[in-house]
Amino acid sequence: MGHVEIPESDISGPVGLAGAPRPRTAGSRNRTMAPERVWRPPTTVERDHAERPRARNKPDPRVPFLVLTDLLGLGVPAWLVLRAGAQPGPWAAAASAALVWTCVRAARGRYARQLPAEGAGAAAYAPVGDWLVLVGVLAVLLAATGGGLDPATAVTALLPGLALAVLAGAAGRLLRTAGRRGSRRVLVVGEAAGLNRAVKLLNSRKDQPYSAVAVVPVGPVAPDCGTPVPGRLAPEPADDDVTTVLGGAFAHDADLVLVAPGPQLGEDRLRRLAWGLHDGGLALCVLSDLSGVAAPRVRPVSAAGLTLLHVAPPLRRGPQAVLKTVVDRAGAALGLLALSPLFFGVALAVRLSSPGPVFHRQTRHGRHNRPFVMWKFRTMVADAESLKEQLVAANESEGPMFKMRRDPRVTRIGHALRRTSVDELPQLLNVLRGDMSLVGPRPPLPEEVSRYDERELRRLAVRPGLTGLWQVSGRSDLSWQETVSLDLWYVDNWSVVGDMGLLARTVRAVTDGRGAY
């Protein structure tokens, strides 16, 4: 049977709510019971659910603030616009619109505690969808009551409320991102191999909103993830599975249980565990074997009692691909025009600081493994390529890339250009020609591509980028496998909205200068 071990220094009273029973510990188990009875699977006899500890439901403190923001944010500007437009009953109309707006937002789940992993693009569009529903509802009410409001003025009066909702949503996402605010404390349940993988991935990344605080392994194998183990489940289903998991979650103040399914945690056992956790007030999340797939590409459906996950293919053609090309060409043209004075100053500095050409032209491989000539401002001595063979032993990368933190070939002005990424700006010419994109994977050298395996070659399924996930995630500080993983994520999950976000994040990454050498 499962059991919970609670350190006395951490929990001195009953687990869960006041009066809830403490789950059984190793010392309280009946050691005289026969093995066949110890591992007896649960029977169909009804058990008293009141014996289970109940979750300590924590109200979301943001809800009153969000409701008040929506009420005043739409009502006050609407009243001002209607009053200025000499519309009849501006107070009543504005108050009704604000009330309907709040009801629409509540009905669409905007005040509920959101899942942290929801796509940023979907969250950004949420207020627009809510606002369109509001306009439709108010149009029906206006037609039913025969109100005398001018439709154009009425719609104009609602626009400030939409703008404020969009700004409030963006501010909320920024606050949640900074310092991992609003992160979920996760208790991971599963067999040792699945536990180790899940915990190490969750706790190694600081840019995601989940934190594994404890684990409950299934079976006798001990996990090796350096996380507290408040309890353990037997290899076979047991009567106290739910109590063990709930007790471990309460002991470490977890608000989410992440289950990694396996042979010892099959369909029926998982279903019963889900029932108990939900009855206890804890949220449940099931780890999928899918990796590298963004949430918007996954659509769950039910068929014949099964839960199926439909995975949409990556974007390769269609309206978004056309829009990306248009944005690339237009952005590159505007960038070259606006940055021409900077180009002149940098070119002069490079030419005067060391002998050699202003630009460094290098063959790189682009989409479908096609070679092209990439342009950069020269940051190294003129014979840098011939000196590379002498520095192979000092390579700091474990992959096919050559990386050296203090490369002696870099000139004095080159250090400044690399730190600010100004040396990359001539690649706007490559973007304008169609060899590159504003956002995409890092363009590789021919000798790097010659050492690629099948997985790494998938990086060449899209155009390389002037910036990308690698640029905003650490650049040269990343390991080779981290770089490949980021590039593959982008190749399969890119979108125009995501590209806009990466361009905005690039500004902060360039200002920071971390990983640029």
Coordinates of C-alpha atoms in Angstrom, one line a residue:
M1 CA 0.0 0.0 0.0
G2 CA 1.1 3.6 -0.4
H3 CA 2.2 5.6 2.5
V4 CA 3.1 9.2 3.3
E5 CA 6.1 10.3 5.3
I6 CA 5.7 13.8 6.7
P7 CA 8.8 15.4 8.2
E8 CA 7.9 16.5 11.8
S9 CA 9.8 19.8 11.2
D10 CA 7.5 20.7 8.3
I11 CA 4.1 19.5 9.3
S12 CA 3.2 19.2 13.0
G13 CA -0.6 18.8 12.7
P14 CA -3.1 16.9 10.6
V15 CA -2.6 17.1 6.8
G16 CA -5.0 19.2 4.9
L17 CA -7.9 21.0 6.5
A18 CA -8.4 21.1 10.3
G19 CA -9.7 17.8 11.4
A20 CA -8.7 15.9 8.3
P21 CA -7.0 12.6 9.0
R22 CA -3.2 12.2 8.7
P23 CA -2.3 9.7 5.9
R24 CA -0.8 6.5 7.2
T25 CA 3.0 6.5 7.7
A26 CA 5.5 3.7 7.4
G27 CA 5.4 3.3 11.2
S28 CA 1.6 3.0 11.4
R29 CA 1.3 0.3 8.7
N30 CA 0.2 -3.2 9.8
R31 CA 3.4 -5.2 9.5
T32 CA 1.7 -8.5 10.4
M33 CA -0.6 -8.5 7.4
A34 CA 0.1 -11.1 4.7
P35 CA 1.7 -9.9 1.5
E36 CA -1.2 -10.9 -0.6
R37 CA -3.5 -8.7 1.5
V38 CA -1.0 -5.8 1.6
W39 CA -1.0 -5.5 -2.2
R40 CA -4.7 -6.3 -2.7
P41 CA -6.3 -4.2 -5.5
P42 CA -9.2 -1.9 -4.5
T43 CA -12.6 -3.5 -4.4
T44 CA -15.8 -2.1 -5.7
V45 CA -17.1 -1.5 -2.1
E46 CA -18.1 2.1 -1.6
R47 CA -15.7 4.0 0.6
D48 CA -16.4 7.0 2.7
H49 CA -15.0 9.9 0.8
A50 CA -15.3 12.1 4.0
E51 CA -12.2 10.3 5.2
R52 CA -10.1 11.8 2.5
P53 CA -8.4 15.1 3.2
R54 CA -10.0 18.0 1.4
A55 CA -8.1 20.6 -0.6
R56 CA -7.5 24.0 0.9
N57 CA -9.1 26.0 -1.8
K58 CA -7.4 29.3 -2.3
P59 CA -9.5 32.1 -3.8
D60 CA -7.8 34.0 -6.6
P61 CA -7.1 37.5 -5.2
R62 CA -7.1 38.9 -8.7
V63 CA -10.7 38.3 -9.4
P64 CA -12.2 41.4 -7.7
F65 CA -9.6 43.6 -9.3
L66 CA -10.2 42.1 -12.7
V67 CA -14.0 42.5 -12.4
L68 CA -13.7 46.1 -11.2
T69 CA -11.2 46.9 -14.0
D70 CA -13.6 45.6 -16.6
L71 CA -16.7 47.4 -15.1
L72 CA -15.0 50.8 -14.8
G73 CA -12.7 50.3 -17.9
L74 CA -15.7 49.9 -20.2
G75 CA -18.4 51.8 -18.3
V76 CA -16.7 55.1 -17.6
P77 CA -15.3 55.7 -21.2
A78 CA -18.6 54.5 -22.6
W79 CA -20.5 57.0 -20.5
L80 CA -18.2 59.9 -21.6
V81 CA -18.5 59.0 -25.3
L82 CA -22.3 58.7 -25.1
R83 CA -22.6 61.9 -23.2
A84 CA -20.4 63.8 -25.6
G85 CA -22.5 62.4 -28.5
A86 CA -25.7 63.6 -26.9
Q87 CA -27.1 60.0 -26.8
P88 CA -30.2 59.4 -24.7
G89 CA -29.7 57.8 -21.2
P90 CA -25.9 57.7 -21.2
W91 CA -25.7 56.5 -17.6
A92 CA -28.1 53.6 -18.1
A93 CA -26.6 52.6 -21.4
A94 CA -23.0 52.6 -20.1
A95 CA -23.9 50.7 -16.9
S96 CA -25.8 48.1 -18.9
A97 CA -22.9 47.7 -21.3
A98 CA -20.4 47.4 -18.5
L99 CA -22.6 44.8 -16.8
V100 CA -23.0 42.7 -20.0
W101 CA -19.2 43.0 -20.6
T102 CA -18.4 41.6 -17.2
C103 CA -20.9 38.8 -17.7
V104 CA -19.5 37.9 -21.1
R105 CA -16.0 37.8 -19.6
A106 CA -17.1 35.7 -16.7
A107 CA -19.0 33.3 -19.0
R108 CA -15.9 32.9 -21.2
G109 CA -13.7 32.0 -18.2
R110 CA -11.6 35.2 -18.1
Y111 CA -11.8 35.4 -14.3
A112 CA -11.0 31.8 -13.6
R113 CA -7.4 30.7 -12.8
Q114 CA -5.9 30.2 -16.2
L115 CA -3.5 27.3 -17.1
P116 CA 0.0 28.8 -17.2
A117 CA 0.9 27.0 -20.4
E118 CA -1.8 28.6 -22.5
G119 CA -0.5 30.1 -25.7
A120 CA 0.4 33.8 -25.6
G121 CA -1.2 34.3 -28.9
A122 CA -4.5 32.9 -27.9
A123 CA -4.5 35.0 -24.7
A124 CA -3.8 38.1 -26.7
Y125 CA -6.8 37.6 -28.9
A126 CA -9.2 36.7 -26.1
P127 CA -10.4 40.3 -25.4
V128 CA -11.1 40.8 -29.1
G129 CA -13.4 37.7 -29.2
D130 CA -15.1 38.8 -25.9
W131 CA -15.7 42.3 -27.4
L132 CA -17.3 40.9 -30.5
V133 CA -19.6 38.8 -28.4
L134 CA -20.5 41.9 -26.4
V135 CA -21.3 43.9 -29.6
G136 CA -23.6 41.1 -30.7
V137 CA -25.4 40.8 -27.4
L138 CA -25.9 44.6 -27.1
A139 CA -27.1 44.7 -30.7
V140 CA -29.8 42.1 -29.8
L141 CA -30.8 44.0 -26.6
L142 CA -30.9 47.3 -28.5
A143 CA -33.2 45.9 -31.2
A144 CA -35.4 44.2 -28.5
T145 CA -35.8 47.3 -26.4
G146 CA -36.1 49.8 -29.2
G147 CA -33.4 52.0 -27.8
G148 CA -32.6 55.2 -29.6
L149 CA -28.8 55.0 -29.5
D150 CA -26.8 55.7 -32.7
P151 CA -25.1 52.4 -33.6
A152 CA -21.9 54.0 -34.7
T153 CA -21.6 56.1 -31.5
A154 CA -22.5 53.0 -29.4
V155 CA -19.7 50.9 -31.0
T156 CA -17.2 53.8 -30.6
A157 CA -18.2 54.0 -26.9
L158 CA -17.2 50.3 -26.5
L159 CA -13.7 50.6 -28.1
P160 CA -11.9 52.1 -25.0
G161 CA -13.1 49.1 -22.9
L162 CA -11.5 46.7 -25.5
A163 CA -8.3 48.6 -25.5
L164 CA -8.0 48.6 -21.7
A165 CA -8.8 44.8 -21.6
V166 CA -6.0 44.2 -24.1
L167 CA -3.5 46.3 -22.2
A168 CA -4.5 44.7 -18.9
G169 CA -4.0 41.2 -20.3
A170 CA -0.6 42.1 -21.7
A171 CA 0.4 43.6 -18.4
G172 CA -0.7 40.5 -16.6
R173 CA 1.3 38.2 -18.9
L174 CA 4.4 40.4 -18.3
L175 CA 4.0 40.2 -14.5
R176 CA 3.5 36.4 -14.6
T177 CA 6.6 36.1 -16.8
A178 CA 8.8 38.3 -14.6
G179 CA 10.2 36.1 -11.8
R180 CA 7.9 33.2 -12.7
R181 CA 5.0 34.9 -10.8
G182 CA 1.9 32.8 -10.6
S183 CA 3.9 29.6 -11.0
R184 CA 2.2 26.3 -10.1
R185 CA 3.6 24.1 -7.3
V186 CA 3.5 20.6 -8.8
L187 CA 3.5 17.2 -7.2
V188 CA 4.7 14.6 -9.8
V189 CA 3.3 11.1 -9.6
G190 CA 4.7 8.2 -11.7
E191 CA 7.3 5.6 -12.2
A192 CA 10.9 6.6 -11.5
A193 CA 12.0 7.1 -15.1
G194 CA 9.1 9.3 -15.9
L195 CA 9.5 11.3 -12.7
N196 CA 13.2 11.9 -13.3
R197 CA 12.6 13.2 -16.8
A198 CA 9.6 15.4 -15.8
V199 CA 11.2 17.0 -12.7
K200 CA 14.6 17.7 -14.3
L201 CA 13.0 19.4 -17.3
L202 CA 10.5 21.4 -15.2
N203 CA 13.1 22.6 -12.7
S204 CA 15.9 23.3 -15.2
R205 CA 14.0 25.9 -17.1
K206 CA 13.1 29.3 -15.5
D207 CA 11.0 30.5 -18.4
Q208 CA 8.0 28.2 -17.7
P209 CA 5.4 28.5 -14.9
Y210 CA 5.6 25.0 -13.3
S211 CA 7.9 24.1 -10.4
A212 CA 8.1 20.4 -9.2
V213 CA 8.2 20.6 -5.4
A214 CA 7.8 16.8 -4.6
V215 CA 7.3 13.4 -6.2
V216 CA 5.3 10.3 -5.3
P217 CA 7.0 7.4 -7.1
V218 CA 5.1 4.3 -8.2
G219 CA 6.8 1.0 -7.4
P220 CA 10.0 0.1 -5.6
V221 CA 12.5 2.0 -7.8
A222 CA 13.7 5.2 -6.1
P223 CA 13.7 8.3 -8.2
D224 CA 17.0 10.2 -8.8
C225 CA 15.8 13.8 -9.2
G226 CA 16.8 15.4 -5.9
T227 CA 13.2 16.2 -5.0
P228 CA 11.4 15.4 -1.7
V229 CA 9.5 12.1 -1.7
P230 CA 6.6 12.4 0.8
G231 CA 5.1 9.1 -0.1
R232 CA 5.2 6.1 -2.4
L233 CA 2.5 4.1 -4.3
A234 CA 2.6 0.3 -4.6
P235 CA 3.2 -1.3 -7.9
E236 CA -0.5 -2.4 -8.0
P237 CA -3.6 -0.3 -7.3
A238 CA -4.2 0.1 -3.5
D239 CA -6.9 1.5 -1.4
D240 CA -4.9 4.5 -0.2
D241 CA -3.5 5.7 -3.5
V242 CA -5.6 8.9 -3.3
T243 CA -4.8 9.6 0.4
T244 CA -1.1 9.1 -0.3
V245 CA -1.1 11.6 -3.2
L246 CA -3.3 14.1 -1.5
G247 CA -1.2 14.0 1.7
G248 CA 2.0 14.5 -0.2
A249 CA 0.4 17.5 -2.1
F250 CA -0.8 19.1 1.1
A251 CA 2.5 18.5 2.9
H252 CA 4.4 20.5 0.2
D253 CA 1.6 23.0 -0.6
A254 CA 1.2 21.7 -4.2
D255 CA -1.8 23.0 -6.1
L256 CA -1.4 20.7 -9.1
V257 CA -0.7 17.0 -9.5
L258 CA 1.2 15.9 -12.6
V259 CA 0.8 12.2 -13.5
A260 CA 3.3 10.5 -15.8
P261 CA 1.4 7.3 -17.0
G262 CA 3.2 4.0 -17.2
P263 CA 2.7 0.3 -17.0
Q264 CA 2.1 0.5 -13.2
L265 CA -0.2 3.5 -13.6
G266 CA -2.7 2.4 -16.2
E267 CA -6.0 3.6 -17.4
D268 CA -8.2 2.3 -14.6
R269 CA -5.8 3.4 -11.8
L270 CA -5.4 6.8 -13.3
R271 CA -9.1 7.3 -13.6
R272 CA -9.7 6.4 -10.0
L273 CA -6.8 8.7 -9.0
A274 CA -8.4 11.5 -11.0
W275 CA -11.7 11.0 -9.3
G276 CA -10.1 11.2 -5.8
L277 CA -8.0 14.2 -6.6
H278 CA -10.9 16.2 -8.1
D279 CA -13.1 15.2 -5.1
G280 CA -10.3 16.5 -2.9
G281 CA -10.1 19.8 -4.8
L282 CA -6.8 19.3 -6.5
A283 CA -6.2 19.9 -10.2
L284 CA -4.8 17.0 -12.3
C285 CA -2.5 17.2 -15.3
V286 CA -1.4 14.2 -17.4
L287 CA 2.0 14.2 -19.0
S288 CA 1.9 13.4 -22.7
D289 CA 4.6 11.6 -24.6
L290 CA 4.3 14.4 -27.2
S291 CA 7.2 16.7 -27.1
G292 CA 8.1 19.8 -29.2
V293 CA 4.5 20.5 -30.0
A294 CA 2.9 23.8 -29.1
A295 CA -0.4 23.7 -27.3
P296 CA -2.4 25.6 -30.1
R297 CA -1.5 22.7 -32.5
V298 CA -3.1 20.1 -30.3
R299 CA -6.9 19.6 -30.3
P300 CA -8.5 17.0 -28.0
V301 CA -11.5 15.1 -29.3
S302 CA -13.6 12.2 -27.9
A303 CA -14.4 9.1 -29.9
A304 CA -15.8 5.7 -28.8
G305 CA -14.9 6.6 -25.2
L306 CA -11.3 7.5 -26.1
T307 CA -9.6 10.8 -25.7
L308 CA -7.7 11.5 -29.0
L309 CA -5.2 14.3 -29.5
H310 CA -5.2 15.7 -33.0
V311 CA -1.9 17.4 -33.9
A312 CA -2.0 20.0 -36.6
P313 CA 0.9 19.9 -39.1
P314 CA 3.5 22.7 -39.0
L315 CA 2.9 25.8 -41.1
R316 CA 4.7 25.5 -44.4
R317 CA 2.4 27.2 -46.8
G318 CA -0.8 29.2 -46.7
P319 CA -1.8 32.7 -45.6
Q320 CA 0.6 32.8 -42.6
A321 CA 3.6 31.8 -44.8
V322 CA 2.7 34.5 -47.3
L323 CA 2.3 37.1 -44.5
K324 CA 5.7 36.1 -43.1
T325 CA 7.3 36.7 -46.4
V326 CA 5.7 40.1 -46.8
V327 CA 6.7 41.1 -43.3
D328 CA 10.2 39.9 -43.9
R329 CA 10.7 41.8 -47.1
A330 CA 9.0 45.0 -45.9
G331 CA 10.8 44.9 -42.5
A332 CA 14.2 44.4 -44.2
A333 CA 13.6 47.3 -46.6
L334 CA 12.5 49.6 -43.8
G335 CA 15.3 48.5 -41.6
L336 CA 18.0 49.1 -44.2
L337 CA 16.6 52.6 -44.9
A338 CA 16.3 53.6 -41.3
L339 CA 19.7 52.2 -40.3
S340 CA 21.7 53.5 -43.2
P341 CA 23.4 56.3 -41.0
L342 CA 24.4 53.6 -38.5
F343 CA 25.7 51.4 -41.3
F344 CA 27.9 54.2 -42.5
G345 CA 29.3 54.9 -39.0
V346 CA 30.0 51.2 -38.3
A347 CA 31.6 50.7 -41.7
L348 CA 33.9 53.6 -41.1
A349 CA 34.9 52.3 -37.6
V350 CA 35.6 48.8 -38.9
R351 CA 37.7 50.1 -41.8
L352 CA 39.8 52.4 -39.6
S353 CA 40.2 50.0 -36.6
S354 CA 42.0 47.2 -38.5
P355 CA 43.2 46.4 -42.0
G356 CA 40.8 44.4 -44.2
P357 CA 37.3 44.7 -45.8
V358 CA 34.3 46.2 -44.0
F359 CA 32.0 43.3 -44.6
H360 CA 32.6 39.6 -44.0
R361 CA 30.9 37.3 -46.5
Q362 CA 30.5 33.7 -45.5
T363 CA 28.8 30.7 -47.1
R364 CA 25.9 29.4 -45.0
H365 CA 23.1 26.9 -45.6
G366 CA 19.5 27.9 -45.7
R367 CA 16.1 26.3 -46.3
H368 CA 16.2 22.9 -48.0
N369 CA 20.0 22.9 -47.4
R370 CA 20.6 25.5 -50.2
P371 CA 23.9 27.5 -49.7
F372 CA 23.9 31.2 -49.8
V373 CA 26.3 34.0 -49.1
M374 CA 25.6 35.7 -45.7
W375 CA 26.8 39.3 -45.0
K376 CA 28.1 40.6 -41.7
F377 CA 30.2 43.5 -40.5
R378 CA 33.8 42.1 -40.1
T379 CA 34.6 41.6 -36.4
M380 CA 37.8 39.6 -36.8
V381 CA 41.2 40.0 -38.3
A382 CA 41.3 39.7 -42.1
D383 CA 42.9 36.2 -42.1
A384 CA 40.6 34.8 -39.4
E385 CA 39.5 31.7 -41.4
S386 CA 43.1 30.6 -41.9
L387 CA 43.8 30.9 -38.1
K388 CA 40.8 28.8 -37.1
E389 CA 42.7 25.5 -37.5
Q390 CA 45.1 26.6 -34.8
L391 CA 42.3 27.2 -32.3
V392 CA 40.3 23.9 -32.8
A393 CA 41.7 22.6 -29.5
A394 CA 40.2 25.6 -27.7
N395 CA 36.7 25.0 -29.0
E396 CA 34.2 25.3 -26.1
S397 CA 31.3 23.7 -28.0
E398 CA 30.5 20.0 -27.8
G399 CA 28.7 20.1 -31.1
P400 CA 29.7 20.9 -34.7
M401 CA 29.7 24.7 -34.0
F402 CA 33.0 26.5 -33.1
K403 CA 32.6 28.7 -30.0
M404 CA 35.3 30.4 -28.1
R405 CA 34.6 32.9 -25.3
R406 CA 37.8 34.9 -25.8
D407 CA 38.6 34.4 -29.4
P408 CA 42.0 36.1 -30.1
R409 CA 40.9 36.8 -33.7
V410 CA 38.2 39.3 -32.7
T411 CA 39.2 42.9 -33.0
R412 CA 38.6 45.6 -30.4
I413 CA 35.7 47.1 -32.3
G414 CA 34.5 43.6 -33.1
H415 CA 33.9 42.9 -29.4
A416 CA 31.5 45.9 -29.2
L417 CA 29.7 44.9 -32.4
R418 CA 29.2 41.3 -31.3
R419 CA 28.0 42.3 -27.8
T420 CA 25.3 44.6 -29.3
S421 CA 24.7 42.3 -32.3
V422 CA 25.2 45.2 -34.7
D423 CA 27.5 43.0 -36.7
E424 CA 24.4 41.0 -37.8
L425 CA 22.5 43.9 -39.3
P426 CA 23.9 43.5 -42.8
Q427 CA 21.9 40.2 -42.9
L428 CA 18.9 42.4 -43.7
L429 CA 20.2 42.3 -47.2
N430 CA 19.9 38.5 -47.1
V431 CA 16.3 38.9 -45.8
L432 CA 15.5 41.3 -48.6
R433 CA 16.8 38.8 -51.1
G434 CA 14.8 35.9 -49.6
D435 CA 17.8 33.9 -48.4
M436 CA 16.9 34.5 -44.7
S437 CA 13.9 35.6 -42.6
L438 CA 13.7 38.1 -39.8
V439 CA 13.0 35.2 -37.4
G440 CA 14.2 31.6 -37.7
P441 CA 16.9 29.1 -36.7
R442 CA 20.6 30.1 -36.7
P443 CA 22.1 29.8 -40.2
P444 CA 24.8 27.0 -40.1
L445 CA 28.1 26.7 -41.8
P446 CA 28.7 24.0 -44.5
E447 CA 31.1 22.0 -42.2
E448 CA 28.5 22.0 -39.5
V449 CA 25.8 20.7 -41.9
S450 CA 28.1 17.9 -43.1
R451 CA 28.0 16.5 -39.5
Y452 CA 24.2 16.8 -39.0
D453 CA 22.1 13.8 -38.3
E454 CA 18.5 13.4 -39.5
R455 CA 17.2 15.3 -36.5
E456 CA 19.5 18.2 -36.9
L457 CA 18.8 18.5 -40.6
R458 CA 15.2 19.3 -39.8
R459 CA 16.5 22.8 -38.8
L460 CA 16.8 23.5 -42.5
A461 CA 13.1 23.0 -43.2
V462 CA 12.6 26.8 -42.9
R463 CA 14.6 29.9 -43.7
P464 CA 17.3 30.8 -41.2
G465 CA 16.7 33.9 -39.2
L466 CA 18.3 37.2 -38.3
T467 CA 17.1 36.4 -34.8
G468 CA 15.2 33.5 -33.2
L469 CA 14.7 31.5 -30.0
W470 CA 18.4 30.9 -29.7
Q471 CA 19.0 34.7 -29.8
V472 CA 16.6 35.4 -26.9
S473 CA 17.5 32.3 -24.8
G474 CA 21.3 32.8 -24.2
R475 CA 22.9 32.6 -27.7
S476 CA 26.5 31.3 -27.3
D477 CA 25.8 30.3 -23.6
L478 CA 23.6 27.5 -24.9
S479 CA 24.8 24.0 -25.4
W480 CA 24.6 22.5 -28.8
Q481 CA 21.6 20.3 -27.9
E482 CA 19.8 23.2 -26.3
T483 CA 20.3 25.2 -29.6
V484 CA 19.0 22.3 -31.7
S485 CA 16.0 21.8 -29.4
L486 CA 15.1 25.5 -29.6
D487 CA 15.5 25.6 -33.4
L488 CA 13.4 22.4 -33.8
W489 CA 10.7 23.9 -31.6
Y490 CA 10.6 26.9 -33.9
V491 CA 10.6 24.9 -37.1
D492 CA 7.4 23.0 -36.0
N493 CA 5.5 25.7 -34.1
W494 CA 6.3 29.1 -35.6
S495 CA 3.5 31.6 -36.3
V496 CA 3.4 35.3 -37.3
V497 CA 2.2 36.3 -33.8
G498 CA 5.1 34.3 -32.3
D499 CA 7.6 36.0 -34.6
M500 CA 6.4 39.4 -33.5
G501 CA 6.9 38.3 -29.9
L502 CA 10.5 37.1 -30.6
L503 CA 11.3 40.3 -32.4
A504 CA 10.2 42.2 -29.3
R505 CA 12.2 39.9 -27.0
T506 CA 15.3 40.4 -29.2
V507 CA 15.5 44.0 -28.2
R508 CA 15.9 43.0 -24.5
A509 CA 18.4 40.2 -25.4
V510 CA 20.5 42.6 -27.4
T511 CA 20.4 45.2 -24.6
D512 CA 21.4 42.5 -22.1
G513 CA 24.3 41.2 -24.2
R514 CA 24.2 37.9 -22.4
G515 CA 25.8 35.0 -24.4
A516 CA 27.2 37.4 -27.1
Y517 CA 30.9 36.8 -27.7

